[in-house]
Amino acid sequence: MEGHEGHMMPGNHDMSSMSGHEGHAMPGHDMPEASCSMNMLFNWQINNVCVVFESWHIHNAVEMLISCIVVFCIAAGYEYLRVWTMTLQDQWSQADKKKLSDQQTLVGGHTEDGYESANVTTTSDSVCFLRKDMILARRSSKHHVLRSIIYAVLVAISFWLMLVFMTYNGYLMIATVLGAGFGHLIFGNGKLNASRDIQCH
């Protein structure tokens, strides 16, 4: 019909008007980010592996390699801390024994001189002994607090490594074992008992 030429039917739409929207994503329909995969079985997965924390998200082989190196260093460092703690405790124990031995020697020297020598002991000697006892007690208290702090740090690291192992990821498990073995080999020097493992802290 001539009178209806140029008119569009209600059901027909001009497709050219849609061309301006090509390639645009609809709002609210963004692609979701890959989430951390939770595996309860042994696996060799590389993509979407999270190491304990969600922020430590592995997306590719390079990130997995870096993560394995970090885990290796932490496991080796844990063994170093164990050796350092044992050495520090031995030093403190020897220092305390030496001071106690020196005090006993001084007291023994006074008693061997007999009753007259005991009467000669001045008040300054008593004050000196008292000060030494107070200093020794303070040092012992500080050492005890420091031992507790070091112990807490070692427990935290050991349980963190245990959680890494419980990802059941073969690469991370190997990195943990190799790091612990390397640390024991380099830093142990016969001071660490081979029967003790990480979870025994």
mmCIF file of C-alpha atoms in Angstrom:
data_model
loop_
_atom_site.group_PDB
_atom_site.id
_atom_site.type_symbol
_atom_site.label_atom_id
_atom_site.label_comp_id
_atom_site.label_asym_id
_atom_site.label_seq_id
_atom_site.Cartn_x
_atom_site.Cartn_y
_atom_site.Cartn_z
ATOM 1 C CA MET A 1 0.000 0.000 0.000
ATOM 2 C CA GLU A 2 1.271 3.437 -0.945
ATOM 3 C CA GLY A 3 -0.055 5.085 2.213
ATOM 4 C CA HIS A 4 1.723 2.611 4.391
ATOM 5 C CA GLU A 5 5.094 2.759 2.693
ATOM 6 C CA GLY A 6 7.970 3.571 5.050
ATOM 7 C CA HIS A 7 6.024 2.447 8.135
ATOM 8 C CA MET A 8 7.446 -0.358 10.284
ATOM 9 C CA MET A 9 5.240 -3.091 11.595
ATOM 10 C CA PRO A 10 4.902 -3.101 15.390
ATOM 11 C CA GLY A 11 6.587 -6.458 15.661
ATOM 12 C CA ASN A 12 9.564 -5.505 13.515
ATOM 13 C CA HIS A 13 12.540 -3.793 15.076
ATOM 14 C CA ASP A 14 15.303 -1.925 13.362
ATOM 15 C CA MET A 15 18.341 -4.151 13.899
ATOM 16 C CA SER A 16 20.678 -1.309 13.111
ATOM 17 C CA SER A 17 19.705 0.351 16.366
ATOM 18 C CA MET A 18 21.136 -2.656 18.221
ATOM 19 C CA SER A 19 24.497 -2.402 16.550
ATOM 20 C CA GLY A 20 25.619 0.239 19.015
ATOM 21 C CA HIS A 21 25.259 -2.248 21.861
ATOM 22 C CA GLU A 22 27.358 -4.976 20.357
ATOM 23 C CA GLY A 23 30.269 -6.056 22.546
ATOM 24 C CA HIS A 24 28.832 -4.449 25.675
ATOM 25 C CA ALA A 25 28.235 -6.680 28.691
ATOM 26 C CA MET A 26 24.970 -6.339 30.495
ATOM 27 C CA PRO A 27 25.291 -4.700 33.898
ATOM 28 C CA GLY A 28 25.366 -7.154 36.775
ATOM 29 C CA HIS A 29 26.510 -10.003 34.527
ATOM 30 C CA ASP A 30 30.299 -9.743 34.997
ATOM 31 C CA MET A 31 32.260 -12.958 34.879
ATOM 32 C CA PRO A 32 32.863 -14.220 38.442
ATOM 33 C CA GLU A 33 36.422 -14.490 39.686
ATOM 34 C CA ALA A 34 37.886 -17.954 40.049
ATOM 35 C CA SER A 35 37.499 -19.168 43.609
ATOM 36 C CA CYS A 36 39.845 -21.294 45.665
ATOM 37 C CA SER A 37 39.427 -24.991 45.102
ATOM 38 C CA MET A 38 39.135 -27.197 48.168
ATOM 39 C CA ASN A 39 40.639 -30.636 47.643
ATOM 40 C CA MET A 40 40.387 -33.434 50.174
ATOM 41 C CA LEU A 41 42.454 -35.813 48.053
ATOM 42 C CA PHE A 42 46.043 -35.771 46.859
ATOM 43 C CA ASN A 43 46.366 -33.674 43.710
ATOM 44 C CA TRP A 44 48.802 -31.885 41.395
ATOM 45 C CA GLN A 45 46.573 -28.894 40.753
ATOM 46 C CA ILE A 46 48.184 -25.563 39.860
ATOM 47 C CA ASN A 47 45.327 -23.193 39.047
ATOM 48 C CA ASN A 48 43.064 -21.761 41.758
ATOM 49 C CA VAL A 49 45.059 -23.151 44.665
ATOM 50 C CA CYS A 50 45.008 -21.109 47.872
ATOM 51 C CA VAL A 51 47.750 -21.468 50.462
ATOM 52 C CA VAL A 52 46.013 -21.229 53.861
ATOM 53 C CA PHE A 53 44.700 -17.712 53.147
ATOM 54 C CA GLU A 54 42.330 -16.653 50.384
ATOM 55 C CA SER A 55 44.632 -13.760 49.518
ATOM 56 C CA TRP A 56 47.422 -16.247 48.734
ATOM 57 C CA HIS A 57 45.767 -17.389 45.521
ATOM 58 C CA ILE A 58 47.793 -19.300 42.941
ATOM 59 C CA HIS A 59 46.667 -18.825 39.336
ATOM 60 C CA ASN A 60 49.497 -20.258 37.236
ATOM 61 C CA ALA A 61 52.704 -22.290 37.266
ATOM 62 C CA VAL A 62 54.947 -19.292 38.009
ATOM 63 C CA GLU A 63 52.968 -18.401 41.117
ATOM 64 C CA MET A 64 53.042 -22.048 42.197
ATOM 65 C CA LEU A 65 56.833 -22.099 41.839
ATOM 66 C CA ILE A 66 57.192 -18.915 43.900
ATOM 67 C CA SER A 67 54.839 -20.290 46.535
ATOM 68 C CA CYS A 68 56.815 -23.524 46.771
ATOM 69 C CA ILE A 69 60.031 -21.555 47.259
ATOM 70 C CA VAL A 70 58.416 -19.499 50.040
ATOM 71 C CA VAL A 71 57.073 -22.616 51.771
ATOM 72 C CA PHE A 72 60.491 -24.272 51.417
ATOM 73 C CA CYS A 73 62.192 -21.284 53.086
ATOM 74 C CA ILE A 74 59.647 -21.155 55.918
ATOM 75 C CA ALA A 75 60.073 -24.875 56.644
ATOM 76 C CA ALA A 76 63.874 -24.515 56.638
ATOM 77 C CA GLY A 77 63.618 -21.396 58.807
ATOM 78 C CA TYR A 78 61.502 -23.316 61.289
ATOM 79 C CA GLU A 79 64.327 -25.812 61.761
ATOM 80 C CA TYR A 80 66.778 -22.939 62.199
ATOM 81 C CA LEU A 81 64.591 -21.418 64.915
ATOM 82 C CA ARG A 82 64.489 -24.749 66.719
ATOM 83 C CA VAL A 83 68.285 -24.979 66.725
ATOM 84 C CA TRP A 84 68.662 -21.340 67.773
ATOM 85 C CA THR A 85 66.196 -21.862 70.625
ATOM 86 C CA MET A 86 68.054 -24.910 71.912
ATOM 87 C CA THR A 87 71.402 -23.075 71.714
ATOM 88 C CA LEU A 88 69.973 -20.089 73.568
ATOM 89 C CA GLN A 89 68.551 -22.283 76.299
ATOM 90 C CA ASP A 90 71.905 -24.045 76.730
ATOM 91 C CA GLN A 91 73.663 -20.684 77.070
ATOM 92 C CA TRP A 92 71.186 -19.504 79.677
ATOM 93 C CA SER A 93 71.421 -22.771 81.582
ATOM 94 C CA GLN A 94 75.225 -22.680 81.652
ATOM 95 C CA ALA A 95 75.230 -19.026 82.754
ATOM 96 C CA ASP A 96 72.790 -19.772 85.592
ATOM 97 C CA LYS A 97 74.845 -22.770 86.734
ATOM 98 C CA LYS A 98 78.028 -20.709 86.702
ATOM 99 C CA LYS A 99 76.489 -17.945 88.795
ATOM 100 C CA LEU A 100 75.082 -20.466 91.255
ATOM 101 C CA SER A 101 78.476 -22.160 91.512
ATOM 102 C CA ASP A 102 80.207 -18.815 92.133
ATOM 103 C CA GLN A 103 77.767 -17.980 94.916
ATOM 104 C CA GLN A 104 78.261 -21.365 96.555
ATOM 105 C CA THR A 105 82.032 -20.896 96.369
ATOM 106 C CA LEU A 106 81.797 -17.516 98.076
ATOM 107 C CA VAL A 107 79.507 -18.856 100.783
ATOM 108 C CA GLY A 108 81.748 -21.876 101.288
ATOM 109 C CA GLY A 109 84.772 -19.599 101.647
ATOM 110 C CA HIS A 110 83.109 -17.730 104.475
ATOM 111 C CA THR A 111 82.004 -20.876 106.332
ATOM 112 C CA GLU A 112 85.431 -22.540 106.087
ATOM 113 C CA ASP A 113 87.041 -19.640 107.941
ATOM 114 C CA GLY A 114 85.098 -20.633 111.013
ATOM 115 C CA TYR A 115 82.997 -18.745 113.483
ATOM 116 C CA GLU A 116 85.350 -15.780 113.758
ATOM 117 C CA SER A 117 85.391 -15.260 110.000
ATOM 118 C CA ALA A 118 81.617 -15.431 109.909
ATOM 119 C CA ASN A 119 81.440 -12.595 112.431
ATOM 120 C CA VAL A 120 83.710 -10.513 110.220
ATOM 121 C CA THR A 121 81.218 -10.704 107.326
ATOM 122 C CA THR A 122 79.999 -7.182 106.829
ATOM 123 C CA THR A 123 76.601 -5.883 105.940
ATOM 124 C CA SER A 124 77.884 -4.916 102.501
ATOM 125 C CA ASP A 125 78.561 -8.590 101.727
ATOM 126 C CA SER A 126 74.988 -9.484 102.632
ATOM 127 C CA VAL A 127 73.666 -6.682 100.448
ATOM 128 C CA CYS A 128 75.890 -7.867 97.606
ATOM 129 C CA PHE A 129 74.521 -11.403 97.854
ATOM 130 C CA LEU A 130 70.965 -10.068 97.972
ATOM 131 C CA ARG A 131 71.496 -7.960 94.872
ATOM 132 C CA LYS A 132 72.980 -10.903 92.988
ATOM 133 C CA ASP A 133 69.994 -13.053 93.946
ATOM 134 C CA MET A 134 67.568 -10.360 92.779
ATOM 135 C CA ILE A 135 69.399 -9.927 89.463
ATOM 136 C CA LEU A 136 69.447 -13.677 88.929
ATOM 137 C CA ALA A 137 65.736 -13.910 89.675
ATOM 138 C CA ARG A 138 64.939 -11.083 87.256
ATOM 139 C CA ARG A 139 67.013 -12.660 84.509
ATOM 140 C CA SER A 140 65.359 -15.994 85.121
ATOM 141 C CA SER A 141 61.924 -14.366 84.830
ATOM 142 C CA LYS A 142 62.881 -12.592 81.600
ATOM 143 C CA HIS A 143 64.269 -15.811 80.179
ATOM 144 C CA HIS A 144 61.050 -17.612 81.035
ATOM 145 C CA VAL A 145 58.957 -14.975 79.251
ATOM 146 C CA LEU A 146 61.232 -15.069 76.211
ATOM 147 C CA ARG A 147 61.080 -18.870 76.140
ATOM 148 C CA SER A 148 57.280 -18.689 76.140
ATOM 149 C CA ILE A 149 57.258 -16.192 73.261
ATOM 150 C CA ILE A 150 59.646 -18.303 71.194
ATOM 151 C CA TYR A 151 57.593 -21.402 71.933
ATOM 152 C CA ALA A 152 54.401 -19.651 70.762
ATOM 153 C CA VAL A 153 56.112 -18.583 67.529
ATOM 154 C CA LEU A 154 57.333 -22.125 66.883
ATOM 155 C CA VAL A 155 53.867 -23.554 67.510
ATOM 156 C CA ALA A 156 52.302 -21.011 65.134
ATOM 157 C CA ILE A 157 54.790 -21.838 62.364
ATOM 158 C CA SER A 158 54.422 -25.588 62.872
ATOM 159 C CA PHE A 159 50.622 -25.466 62.635
ATOM 160 C CA TRP A 160 50.818 -23.170 59.600
ATOM 161 C CA LEU A 161 53.061 -25.681 57.849
ATOM 162 C CA MET A 162 50.630 -28.408 58.824
ATOM 163 C CA LEU A 163 47.802 -26.458 57.167
ATOM 164 C CA VAL A 164 49.924 -26.071 54.040
ATOM 165 C CA PHE A 165 50.454 -29.823 54.015
ATOM 166 C CA MET A 166 46.707 -30.358 54.404
ATOM 167 C CA THR A 167 46.041 -28.669 51.064
ATOM 168 C CA TYR A 168 46.966 -32.139 49.716
ATOM 169 C CA ASN A 169 48.764 -30.402 46.876
ATOM 170 C CA GLY A 170 51.754 -32.453 45.793
ATOM 171 C CA TYR A 171 53.955 -29.482 44.966
ATOM 172 C CA LEU A 172 53.362 -27.760 48.309
ATOM 173 C CA MET A 173 53.778 -31.004 50.232
ATOM 174 C CA ILE A 174 57.121 -31.684 48.558
ATOM 175 C CA ALA A 175 58.265 -28.113 49.248
ATOM 176 C CA THR A 176 57.398 -28.524 52.946
ATOM 177 C CA VAL A 177 59.228 -31.842 53.301
ATOM 178 C CA LEU A 178 62.294 -30.707 51.377
ATOM 179 C CA GLY A 179 62.477 -27.445 53.344
ATOM 180 C CA ALA A 180 62.335 -29.270 56.674
ATOM 181 C CA GLY A 181 64.952 -31.775 55.558
ATOM 182 C CA PHE A 182 67.236 -29.067 54.195
ATOM 183 C CA GLY A 183 66.948 -27.056 57.407
ATOM 184 C CA HIS A 184 67.711 -30.120 59.507
ATOM 185 C CA LEU A 185 70.741 -30.913 57.350
ATOM 186 C CA ILE A 186 72.197 -27.388 57.307
ATOM 187 C CA PHE A 187 71.309 -26.100 60.765
ATOM 188 C CA GLY A 188 70.907 -29.307 62.798
ATOM 189 C CA ASN A 189 74.567 -30.190 63.336
ATOM 190 C CA GLY A 190 73.524 -33.090 65.540
ATOM 191 C CA LYS A 191 71.496 -30.825 67.857
ATOM 192 C CA LEU A 192 68.071 -31.860 66.576
ATOM 193 C CA ASN A 193 66.526 -35.235 67.230
ATOM 194 C CA ALA A 194 65.620 -36.833 63.908
ATOM 195 C CA SER A 195 62.573 -38.509 65.480
ATOM 196 C CA ARG A 196 60.914 -35.139 66.083
ATOM 197 C CA ASP A 197 58.876 -33.803 63.211
ATOM 198 C CA ILE A 198 57.182 -30.474 62.508
ATOM 199 C CA GLN A 199 53.880 -31.087 64.235
ATOM 200 C CA CYS A 200 55.676 -32.039 67.464
ATOM 201 C CA HIS A 201 57.056 -28.456 67.738
#
